[in-house]
């Protein structure tokens, strides 16, 4: 069962120059002169068009897109329905500022979010521009509601690059290094990392984490526990069964607002509308961004009406939050997901990838772990026969894939996780082709 999506762009991998080609090389030289060195680029091919499962660069090379711009273009890059909605909205009006003179699109996106997020309790939403901004607002709301200050986050967690969210993010390089001091009252507790927990089960890891909260912070001081149901930038770490639910139950028992950061895992990416559903967790608040609007900048906080409404009038906002063009894109993207049973498309991608990766693991002992759900899948690479992170192999494979027309990404606290985030519109033959390139990469790198 594949959705019928019309691709105007030929769905193929096609290399017509060396990678990067001369036009991209020239643009990259201008980038070096014009753009801050602090803004890195993983693969310097300059994109001119994209759709379905491919990206086309300025030199006419066509790449298989296994990254979706970091889990953003879930419904396909420049999805025709989204393009139409954006074009219609942008011709009517581009901006008013919702806080000054409102418009229906903002309200409709909030209604849609309240409908599709877990739980059938009464909900409210607020719209922002980026994932980090959504997290900042979730913390503001939780503090206002509880009149408490402490925020608990996880080892290997990632929540953004603003000052508060840098403090909430675990990994130093490149996100935090030299940028301190960070906001106070942020506390980090152990995550469940099945591959590296030496056999400890989910509930046992939760016990370690909650004991830490009780002893070192005091549950009565904690406003929010903020965690990703699958740790994204930390390495696509799927917690051991029971961990996520135990943390949510602990929050509930202690009057702590449980915030699910579904910025990367949400919007059908993992084979459910939201990854929290896999463990039947109904978060008090849920933060979303990325997949919500096919690349238009939009993010949201959605949650229990009594928590969301506890903030004083005027306490939340921002000039651009819930921009009308971004809202039009979101409504079209959400509609596409509902009409095309997007969670089933994600599960189909999983059913192709996991068996193929298992085959590879039999051949290449450097694959220490295969994990993830839906179209959020990764392999963790180790030095064969050990648990030592094989960062060099991850980098070599990434380079091989890039050189052979597949856009891939690495991730993880140790940089040794090779991750896959294809758009749900990826044609399955292209997905297989990308995995074939990966296999060749392994053969070359481990020869
Ligand atoms: N929470 C779970 O995954 C963004 C970051 C890439 P923004 N992840 C990609 C990079 O190097 O900057 C993310 C996330 C989770 C929050 C965020 C932050 O979302 O929209 O990038 O602010």
CSV table of C-alpha atoms and ligand atoms in Angstrom, one decimal:
chain,number,residue,atom,x,y,z
A,1,UNK,CA,0.0,0.0,0.0
A,2,UNK,CA,1.8,3.0,-1.4
A,3,UNK,CA,0.4,6.5,-1.6
A,4,UNK,CA,0.0,7.7,-5.1
A,5,UNK,CA,2.1,10.8,-5.3
A,6,UNK,CA,2.7,12.6,-8.5
A,7,UNK,CA,6.4,13.5,-8.9
A,8,UNK,CA,7.2,16.1,-11.5
A,9,UNK,CA,10.9,15.5,-10.8
A,10,UNK,CA,12.4,12.3,-12.2
A,11,UNK,CA,12.8,9.9,-9.3
A,12,UNK,CA,16.4,8.8,-9.9
A,13,UNK,CA,19.9,8.9,-8.6
A,14,UNK,CA,22.0,10.5,-11.3
A,15,UNK,CA,25.5,11.9,-11.1
A,16,UNK,CA,26.7,14.1,-14.0
A,17,UNK,CA,29.7,15.8,-12.4
A,18,UNK,CA,32.2,15.0,-9.7
A,19,UNK,CA,30.7,15.7,-6.2
A,20,UNK,CA,30.5,18.6,-5.5
A,21,UNK,CA,30.3,19.8,-9.1
A,22,UNK,CA,31.8,23.1,-10.4
A,23,UNK,CA,28.7,25.3,-9.7
A,24,UNK,CA,28.5,24.0,-6.1
A,25,UNK,CA,32.2,24.5,-5.6
A,26,UNK,CA,31.9,28.1,-6.8
A,27,UNK,CA,28.9,28.7,-4.5
A,28,UNK,CA,30.8,27.1,-1.6
A,29,UNK,CA,33.7,29.5,-2.2
A,30,UNK,CA,31.2,32.5,-2.0
A,31,UNK,CA,29.7,30.9,1.2
A,32,UNK,CA,33.1,31.0,2.8
A,33,UNK,CA,33.4,34.7,2.1
A,34,UNK,CA,29.8,35.6,3.0
A,35,UNK,CA,28.5,33.3,5.7
A,36,UNK,CA,29.8,32.9,9.3
A,37,UNK,CA,32.2,30.1,9.7
A,38,UNK,CA,30.1,29.0,12.6
A,39,UNK,CA,27.4,27.9,10.3
A,40,UNK,CA,28.6,24.4,9.1
A,41,UNK,CA,27.6,22.5,5.9
A,42,UNK,CA,27.5,18.7,5.9
A,43,UNK,CA,27.4,18.2,2.1
A,44,UNK,CA,28.2,21.3,0.0
A,45,UNK,CA,25.9,20.5,-3.0
A,46,UNK,CA,23.8,23.6,-3.6
A,47,UNK,CA,20.2,22.5,-4.1
A,48,UNK,CA,17.9,24.0,-6.8
A,49,UNK,CA,14.9,21.6,-6.7
A,50,UNK,CA,13.6,18.8,-4.7
A,51,UNK,CA,10.6,16.4,-4.4
A,52,UNK,CA,9.5,12.9,-3.8
A,53,UNK,CA,12.7,11.2,-2.7
A,54,UNK,CA,15.3,13.3,-4.5
A,55,UNK,CA,17.3,16.6,-4.3
A,56,UNK,CA,18.7,18.1,-7.5
A,57,UNK,CA,21.8,20.4,-7.3
A,58,UNK,CA,23.1,23.3,-9.3
A,59,UNK,CA,25.2,21.0,-11.5
A,60,UNK,CA,22.2,18.8,-12.4
A,61,UNK,CA,23.1,15.9,-10.1
A,62,UNK,CA,20.2,14.1,-8.5
A,63,UNK,CA,20.6,12.7,-5.0
A,64,UNK,CA,18.5,10.3,-3.0
A,65,UNK,CA,17.4,12.2,0.1
A,66,UNK,CA,17.8,10.1,3.2
A,67,UNK,CA,17.7,13.1,5.5
A,68,UNK,CA,14.5,15.1,4.8
A,69,UNK,CA,16.4,18.3,5.9
A,70,UNK,CA,16.6,16.6,9.4
A,71,UNK,CA,13.1,15.1,9.6
A,72,UNK,CA,11.3,18.1,8.1
A,73,UNK,CA,10.0,17.3,4.6
A,74,UNK,CA,8.0,14.3,5.8
A,75,UNK,CA,5.3,14.8,3.2
A,76,UNK,CA,7.9,15.2,0.4
A,77,UNK,CA,9.9,18.3,-0.4
A,78,UNK,CA,7.7,21.0,-2.1
A,79,UNK,CA,4.7,18.7,-1.7
A,80,UNK,CA,2.3,19.9,-4.4
A,81,UNK,CA,-0.6,20.3,-2.0
A,82,UNK,CA,1.6,22.4,0.3
A,83,UNK,CA,2.9,24.5,-2.6
A,84,UNK,CA,-0.7,25.3,-3.7
A,85,UNK,CA,-1.7,26.3,-0.2
A,86,UNK,CA,1.3,28.5,0.3
A,87,UNK,CA,0.9,30.2,-3.1
A,88,UNK,CA,-2.8,31.0,-2.3
A,89,UNK,CA,-2.0,32.3,1.1
A,90,UNK,CA,1.0,34.4,0.1
A,91,UNK,CA,-1.1,36.1,-2.6
A,92,UNK,CA,-3.8,37.1,0.0
A,93,UNK,CA,-1.6,38.4,2.8
A,94,UNK,CA,1.9,37.6,4.1
A,95,UNK,CA,1.7,38.7,7.7
A,96,UNK,CA,-0.4,40.7,10.2
A,97,UNK,CA,1.1,39.5,13.5
A,98,UNK,CA,-1.6,37.3,15.2
A,99,UNK,CA,-1.2,39.3,18.4
A,100,UNK,CA,-2.3,42.4,16.6
A,101,UNK,CA,-5.0,41.4,14.1
A,102,UNK,CA,-5.7,37.6,14.0
A,103,UNK,CA,-6.6,35.3,11.1
A,104,UNK,CA,-8.3,31.9,10.9
A,105,UNK,CA,-5.3,29.8,9.8
A,106,UNK,CA,-3.6,30.1,13.2
A,107,UNK,CA,-6.8,29.0,15.0
A,108,UNK,CA,-7.2,26.1,12.5
A,109,UNK,CA,-3.6,24.8,13.0
A,110,UNK,CA,-4.2,24.9,16.8
A,111,UNK,CA,-7.5,23.0,16.3
A,112,UNK,CA,-5.7,20.4,14.2
A,113,UNK,CA,-2.9,20.0,16.7
A,114,UNK,CA,-5.4,19.6,19.6
A,115,UNK,CA,-7.1,16.9,17.5
A,116,UNK,CA,-4.0,14.9,16.3
A,117,UNK,CA,-1.9,14.9,19.5
A,118,UNK,CA,-2.3,12.1,22.0
A,119,UNK,CA,-5.2,12.2,24.5
A,120,UNK,CA,-8.8,13.3,24.1
A,121,UNK,CA,-8.8,15.8,27.0
A,122,UNK,CA,-9.4,19.5,26.4
A,123,UNK,CA,-6.3,21.0,24.8
A,124,UNK,CA,-4.9,24.4,23.8
A,125,UNK,CA,-1.9,25.3,21.5
A,126,UNK,CA,0.4,28.2,20.9
A,127,UNK,CA,2.5,28.7,17.7
A,128,UNK,CA,6.1,29.7,17.5
A,129,UNK,CA,8.9,29.7,14.9
A,130,UNK,CA,11.4,27.0,15.8
A,131,UNK,CA,11.8,23.9,17.8
A,132,UNK,CA,14.0,25.7,20.4
A,133,UNK,CA,11.4,28.4,20.8
A,134,UNK,CA,8.7,25.8,21.4
A,135,UNK,CA,10.8,24.2,24.1
A,136,UNK,CA,11.5,27.7,25.7
A,137,UNK,CA,7.7,28.3,25.8
A,138,UNK,CA,6.9,24.8,27.2
A,139,UNK,CA,9.3,25.6,30.1
A,140,UNK,CA,7.7,29.1,30.6
A,141,UNK,CA,4.2,27.5,30.7
A,142,UNK,CA,5.2,24.7,33.0
A,143,UNK,CA,6.9,27.2,35.4
A,144,UNK,CA,4.0,29.5,35.4
A,145,UNK,CA,1.5,26.7,36.0
A,146,UNK,CA,3.5,24.9,38.8
A,147,UNK,CA,5.2,28.0,40.3
A,148,UNK,CA,8.3,25.8,40.4
A,149,UNK,CA,11.6,26.3,38.7
A,150,UNK,CA,13.6,23.1,38.1
A,151,UNK,CA,13.7,21.5,34.7
A,152,UNK,CA,14.8,17.9,34.3
A,153,UNK,CA,16.3,16.6,31.1
A,154,UNK,CA,18.1,13.5,29.9
A,155,UNK,CA,21.6,12.4,29.2
A,156,UNK,CA,22.0,12.4,25.3
A,157,UNK,CA,19.0,14.9,25.1
A,158,UNK,CA,18.8,17.6,22.4
A,159,UNK,CA,16.5,20.6,22.7
A,160,UNK,CA,18.0,23.4,20.7
A,161,UNK,CA,20.6,26.2,20.4
A,162,UNK,CA,19.2,29.1,22.3
A,163,UNK,CA,20.6,29.8,25.7
A,164,UNK,CA,18.0,27.8,27.8
A,165,UNK,CA,17.8,25.0,25.2
A,166,UNK,CA,21.7,24.8,25.0
A,167,UNK,CA,21.6,24.3,28.7
A,168,UNK,CA,19.0,21.5,28.2
A,169,UNK,CA,21.0,19.9,25.5
A,170,UNK,CA,23.6,17.3,26.6
A,171,UNK,CA,26.4,17.4,24.0
A,172,UNK,CA,29.1,20.0,24.3
A,173,UNK,CA,30.7,20.0,20.8
A,174,UNK,CA,29.5,21.6,18.6
A,175,UNK,CA,26.3,22.9,20.4
A,176,UNK,CA,27.5,24.4,23.7
A,177,UNK,CA,31.3,24.6,23.5
A,178,UNK,CA,32.5,28.2,24.5
A,179,UNK,CA,28.9,29.5,24.6
A,180,UNK,CA,28.3,29.4,28.4
A,181,UNK,CA,27.2,30.4,31.0
A,182,UNK,CA,23.9,28.5,30.6
A,183,UNK,CA,20.6,29.0,32.3
A,184,UNK,CA,20.3,27.7,35.9
A,185,UNK,CA,17.9,25.2,37.3
A,186,UNK,CA,18.4,22.6,34.5
A,187,UNK,CA,19.2,19.1,35.8
A,188,UNK,CA,20.3,16.1,33.8
A,189,UNK,CA,19.4,12.5,34.7
A,190,UNK,CA,20.2,9.1,33.0
A,191,UNK,CA,18.4,8.1,29.9
A,192,UNK,CA,17.6,4.5,28.9
A,193,UNK,CA,20.2,3.6,26.3
A,194,UNK,CA,19.6,-0.2,25.8
A,195,UNK,CA,22.8,-0.8,23.8
A,196,UNK,CA,25.0,0.8,26.5
A,197,UNK,CA,23.1,0.1,29.7
A,198,UNK,CA,24.8,-3.2,30.5
A,199,UNK,CA,21.5,-5.1,30.6
A,200,UNK,CA,19.6,-2.7,32.9
A,201,UNK,CA,15.9,-2.6,31.9
A,202,UNK,CA,13.7,0.4,31.3
A,203,UNK,CA,12.0,0.5,34.7
A,204,UNK,CA,15.4,0.0,36.4
A,205,UNK,CA,16.9,3.0,34.5
A,206,UNK,CA,13.8,5.1,35.4
A,207,UNK,CA,14.3,4.2,39.0
A,208,UNK,CA,17.9,5.5,38.8
A,209,UNK,CA,16.7,8.7,37.2
A,210,UNK,CA,13.8,9.3,39.6
A,211,UNK,CA,15.9,8.6,42.7
A,212,UNK,CA,18.3,11.2,41.4
A,213,UNK,CA,15.4,13.7,41.1
A,214,UNK,CA,14.1,12.9,44.6
A,215,UNK,CA,17.5,13.1,46.3
A,216,UNK,CA,19.3,15.9,44.4
A,217,UNK,CA,16.5,18.2,43.2
A,218,UNK,CA,13.4,17.3,45.2
A,219,UNK,CA,10.3,16.4,43.2
A,220,UNK,CA,8.4,19.3,44.7
A,221,UNK,CA,10.9,21.8,43.1
A,222,UNK,CA,10.5,20.4,39.6
A,223,UNK,CA,8.3,22.3,37.1
A,224,UNK,CA,8.9,20.0,34.1
A,225,UNK,CA,10.5,16.8,32.9
A,226,UNK,CA,11.3,17.4,29.2
A,227,UNK,CA,12.3,14.4,27.2
A,228,UNK,CA,12.3,13.0,23.7
A,229,UNK,CA,10.5,9.7,23.3
A,230,UNK,CA,13.3,8.6,20.9
A,231,UNK,CA,16.5,10.6,21.5
A,232,UNK,CA,17.2,12.2,18.1
A,233,UNK,CA,20.5,14.1,18.0
A,234,UNK,CA,21.7,11.8,20.9
A,235,UNK,CA,21.7,8.9,18.5
A,236,UNK,CA,18.2,7.7,17.7
A,237,UNK,CA,18.2,6.0,21.1
A,238,UNK,CA,14.9,4.1,21.6
A,239,UNK,CA,14.5,3.7,25.4
A,240,UNK,CA,14.1,0.2,26.8
A,241,UNK,CA,10.3,-0.7,27.2
A,242,UNK,CA,8.8,0.9,30.3
A,243,UNK,CA,11.3,3.7,30.8
A,244,UNK,CA,9.3,6.4,29.0
A,245,UNK,CA,6.0,5.4,30.7
A,246,UNK,CA,7.7,5.2,34.1
A,247,UNK,CA,9.1,8.7,33.8
A,248,UNK,CA,5.6,10.1,32.7
A,249,UNK,CA,4.0,8.3,35.7
A,250,UNK,CA,6.5,9.7,38.1
A,251,UNK,CA,5.8,13.2,36.8
A,252,UNK,CA,2.1,12.7,37.2
A,253,UNK,CA,2.5,11.4,40.8
A,254,UNK,CA,4.6,14.4,41.7
A,255,UNK,CA,2.6,17.3,40.1
A,256,UNK,CA,5.4,17.7,37.5
A,257,UNK,CA,4.5,18.8,34.0
A,258,UNK,CA,5.6,16.0,31.6
A,259,UNK,CA,6.7,17.6,28.3
A,260,UNK,CA,7.3,15.3,25.3
A,261,UNK,CA,9.7,16.9,22.9
A,262,UNK,CA,8.4,15.4,19.6
A,263,UNK,CA,10.1,18.0,17.4
A,264,UNK,CA,12.0,15.3,15.6
A,265,UNK,CA,9.9,12.1,16.3
A,266,UNK,CA,6.4,13.7,15.7
A,267,UNK,CA,4.1,13.9,12.7
A,268,UNK,CA,4.0,10.3,11.6
A,269,UNK,CA,7.8,9.9,11.5
A,270,UNK,CA,7.9,6.8,13.7
A,271,UNK,CA,4.9,5.0,12.3
A,272,UNK,CA,2.5,6.6,14.8
A,273,UNK,CA,1.3,10.2,14.7
A,274,UNK,CA,3.5,10.7,17.7
A,275,UNK,CA,6.2,8.5,19.2
A,276,UNK,CA,4.6,8.8,22.7
A,277,UNK,CA,1.7,6.7,21.5
A,278,UNK,CA,4.0,3.6,21.3
A,279,UNK,CA,4.1,3.5,25.1
A,280,UNK,CA,0.6,4.8,25.5
A,281,UNK,CA,1.9,8.0,27.1
A,282,UNK,CA,-0.3,11.0,27.0
A,283,UNK,CA,2.1,13.9,27.7
A,284,UNK,CA,0.8,17.0,29.6
A,285,UNK,CA,2.5,19.2,26.9
A,286,UNK,CA,4.0,18.2,23.6
A,287,UNK,CA,6.4,20.3,21.5
A,288,UNK,CA,6.3,20.0,17.7
A,289,UNK,CA,8.1,21.6,14.7
A,290,UNK,CA,10.0,20.1,11.7
A,291,UNK,CA,7.4,17.8,10.1
A,292,UNK,CA,4.5,20.1,10.9
A,293,UNK,CA,4.8,22.4,7.9
A,294,UNK,CA,7.0,20.8,5.2
A,295,UNK,CA,9.8,23.2,5.8
A,296,UNK,CA,7.9,26.5,6.5
A,297,UNK,CA,9.2,27.7,9.8
A,298,UNK,CA,6.5,26.7,12.4
A,299,UNK,CA,6.6,25.1,15.8
A,300,UNK,CA,4.0,24.6,18.6
A,301,UNK,CA,3.3,23.8,22.2
A,302,UNK,CA,0.1,21.8,22.7
A,303,UNK,CA,-1.3,20.5,25.9
A,304,UNK,CA,-3.8,20.3,28.7
A,305,UNK,CA,-6.1,23.3,28.7
A,306,UNK,CA,-5.6,24.0,32.4
A,307,UNK,CA,-1.8,24.2,32.0
A,308,UNK,CA,-1.8,26.1,28.8
A,309,UNK,CA,-4.4,28.6,30.1
A,310,UNK,CA,-2.5,29.2,33.4
A,311,UNK,CA,-0.3,31.8,31.8
A,312,UNK,CA,-1.4,35.5,32.2
A,313,UNK,CA,-2.9,37.1,29.1
A,314,UNK,CA,-0.2,38.4,26.7
A,315,UNK,CA,2.5,36.2,28.4
A,316,UNK,CA,3.1,34.2,25.2
A,317,UNK,CA,3.8,35.4,21.7
A,318,UNK,CA,6.3,36.8,19.3
A,319,UNK,CA,6.1,38.8,16.0
A,320,UNK,CA,6.2,35.9,13.6
A,321,UNK,CA,4.8,33.0,15.6
A,322,UNK,CA,2.1,31.2,13.6
A,323,UNK,CA,2.8,33.2,10.4
A,324,UNK,CA,-0.1,32.8,8.0
A,325,UNK,CA,2.0,31.3,5.2
A,326,UNK,CA,3.5,28.7,7.6
A,327,UNK,CA,0.0,27.9,8.9
A,328,UNK,CA,-1.3,27.3,5.4
A,329,UNK,CA,1.6,24.9,4.8
A,330,UNK,CA,0.9,23.1,8.1
A,331,UNK,CA,-2.8,22.7,7.3
A,332,UNK,CA,-2.0,21.2,3.9
A,333,UNK,CA,0.7,18.9,5.3
A,334,UNK,CA,-1.5,17.6,8.1
A,335,UNK,CA,-4.3,17.1,5.6
A,336,UNK,CA,-1.9,15.1,3.4
A,337,UNK,CA,-0.8,12.9,6.3
A,338,UNK,CA,-4.5,12.2,7.2
A,339,UNK,CA,-5.5,11.4,3.6
A,340,UNK,CA,-2.5,9.2,2.8
A,341,UNK,CA,-2.3,7.3,6.1
A,342,UNK,CA,1.2,8.7,6.7
A,343,UNK,CA,2.0,6.4,9.7
A,344,UNK,CA,1.5,3.4,7.5
A,345,UNK,CA,3.9,4.9,4.9
A,346,UNK,CA,6.5,5.2,7.7
A,347,UNK,CA,5.9,1.6,8.8
A,348,UNK,CA,6.4,0.5,5.2
A,349,UNK,CA,9.8,2.2,5.1
A,350,UNK,CA,10.7,0.4,8.4
A,351,UNK,CA,9.7,-2.9,6.9
A,352,UNK,CA,12.1,-2.4,4.0
A,353,UNK,CA,15.0,-1.0,6.0
A,354,UNK,CA,15.2,-3.2,9.1
A,355,UNK,CA,15.6,-6.6,7.3
A,356,UNK,CA,18.1,-5.1,4.9
A,357,UNK,CA,20.1,-3.6,7.7
A,358,UNK,CA,20.0,-6.9,9.6
A,359,UNK,CA,21.5,-8.6,6.5
A,360,UNK,CA,24.3,-6.0,6.5
A,361,UNK,CA,24.9,-6.6,10.2
A,362,UNK,CA,25.6,-10.3,9.5
A,363,UNK,CA,28.2,-9.2,7.0
A,364,UNK,CA,29.8,-6.3,8.8
A,365,UNK,CA,30.5,-6.7,12.6
A,366,UNK,CA,31.0,-3.0,12.9
A,367,UNK,CA,27.2,-2.6,13.1
A,368,UNK,CA,26.7,-2.9,16.8
A,369,UNK,CA,23.0,-2.0,17.0
A,370,UNK,CA,20.1,-1.4,14.6
A,371,UNK,CA,17.3,0.7,16.1
A,372,UNK,CA,14.5,3.1,15.5
A,373,UNK,CA,10.9,3.1,14.3
A,374,UNK,CA,9.1,3.9,11.1
A,375,UNK,CA,11.2,6.3,9.0
A,376,UNK,CA,13.5,7.2,11.9
A,377,UNK,CA,16.1,4.4,11.8
A,378,UNK,CA,19.8,4.2,12.7
A,379,UNK,CA,22.7,1.9,13.0
A,380,UNK,CA,25.4,2.4,15.7
A,381,UNK,CA,28.9,1.6,14.6
A,382,UNK,CA,31.5,0.1,16.9
A,383,UNK,CA,35.1,-1.2,16.5
A,384,UNK,CA,34.4,-4.9,15.8
A,385,UNK,CA,34.2,-7.0,18.9
A,386,UNK,CA,34.1,-4.0,21.2
A,387,UNK,CA,31.7,-1.3,22.4
A,388,UNK,CA,34.1,1.4,21.3
A,389,UNK,CA,32.4,4.1,19.1
A,390,UNK,CA,33.5,3.8,15.5
A,391,UNK,CA,33.3,7.5,14.6
A,392,UNK,CA,35.8,7.1,11.7
A,393,UNK,CA,33.7,4.5,10.0
A,394,UNK,CA,30.6,6.7,10.3
A,395,UNK,CA,32.4,9.5,8.7
A,396,UNK,CA,33.8,7.3,5.9
A,397,UNK,CA,30.4,5.8,5.1
A,398,UNK,CA,28.9,9.2,5.1
A,399,UNK,CA,31.5,10.4,2.6
A,400,UNK,CA,31.0,7.4,0.4
A,401,UNK,CA,27.2,7.9,0.3
A,402,UNK,CA,27.6,11.6,-0.5
A,403,UNK,CA,30.1,10.8,-3.3
A,404,UNK,CA,27.7,8.3,-4.7
A,405,UNK,CA,24.6,10.4,-4.7
A,406,UNK,CA,22.9,9.6,-1.4
A,407,UNK,CA,22.3,12.4,1.2
A,408,UNK,CA,22.9,10.8,4.6
A,409,UNK,CA,23.5,12.1,8.1
A,410,UNK,CA,25.4,10.9,11.2
A,411,UNK,CA,24.3,11.7,14.7
A,412,UNK,CA,24.9,10.6,18.3
A,413,UNK,CA,26.8,11.7,21.4
A,414,UNK,CA,29.8,9.8,20.0
A,415,UNK,CA,29.2,10.7,16.4
A,416,UNK,CA,29.1,7.0,15.5
A,417,UNK,CA,25.5,6.7,14.6
A,418,UNK,CA,24.4,6.6,11.0
A,419,UNK,CA,20.8,7.7,10.7
A,420,UNK,CA,18.1,7.5,8.1
A,421,UNK,CA,15.2,10.0,7.9
A,422,UNK,CA,13.7,9.5,4.4
A,423,UNK,CA,10.6,11.5,3.4
A,424,UNK,CA,7.5,9.3,3.4
A,425,UNK,CA,7.2,10.0,-0.3
A,426,UNK,CA,10.4,8.1,-1.0
A,427,UNK,CA,9.8,5.6,-3.8
A,428,UNK,CA,10.7,2.2,-2.4
A,429,UNK,CA,13.1,1.3,-5.3
A,430,UNK,CA,15.1,4.4,-4.5
A,431,UNK,CA,15.2,3.4,-0.9
A,432,UNK,CA,16.6,0.0,-1.9
A,433,UNK,CA,19.1,1.7,-4.1
A,434,UNK,CA,20.3,3.9,-1.2
A,435,UNK,CA,20.7,0.8,0.9
A,436,UNK,CA,22.7,-0.8,-1.9
A,437,UNK,CA,25.1,2.2,-1.9
A,438,UNK,CA,25.4,1.9,1.8
A,439,UNK,CA,26.4,-1.7,1.4
A,440,UNK,CA,29.1,-0.7,-1.2
A,441,UNK,CA,30.3,1.9,1.3
A,442,UNK,CA,30.7,-0.8,4.0
A,443,UNK,CA,32.6,-3.0,1.5
A,444,UNK,CA,34.9,-0.2,0.5
A,445,UNK,CA,35.5,1.2,4.1
A,446,UNK,CA,36.1,-2.2,5.7
A,447,UNK,CA,38.2,-3.7,2.9
B,1,LIG,N1,14.2,19.2,19.9
B,1,LIG,C1,14.2,16.8,19.6
B,1,LIG,O1,15.5,17.4,17.2
B,1,LIG,C2,16.2,20.0,16.2
B,1,LIG,C3,19.1,20.2,15.1
B,1,LIG,C4,20.1,20.3,14.1
B,1,LIG,P1,15.1,23.9,16.0
B,1,LIG,N2,17.1,19.0,15.8
B,1,LIG,C5,18.0,19.3,14.7
B,1,LIG,C6,21.2,21.3,14.5
B,1,LIG,O2,22.4,21.0,14.4
B,1,LIG,O3,20.8,22.5,14.8
B,1,LIG,C7,15.5,19.7,17.5
B,1,LIG,C8,15.2,18.4,17.9
B,1,LIG,C9,14.5,18.2,19.1
B,1,LIG,C10,14.5,20.5,19.6
B,1,LIG,C11,15.1,20.8,18.4
B,1,LIG,C12,15.4,22.2,18.0
B,1,LIG,O4,14.6,22.6,16.9
B,1,LIG,O5,13.9,24.1,15.1
B,1,LIG,O6,16.4,23.5,15.3
B,1,LIG,O7,15.2,25.0,17.0
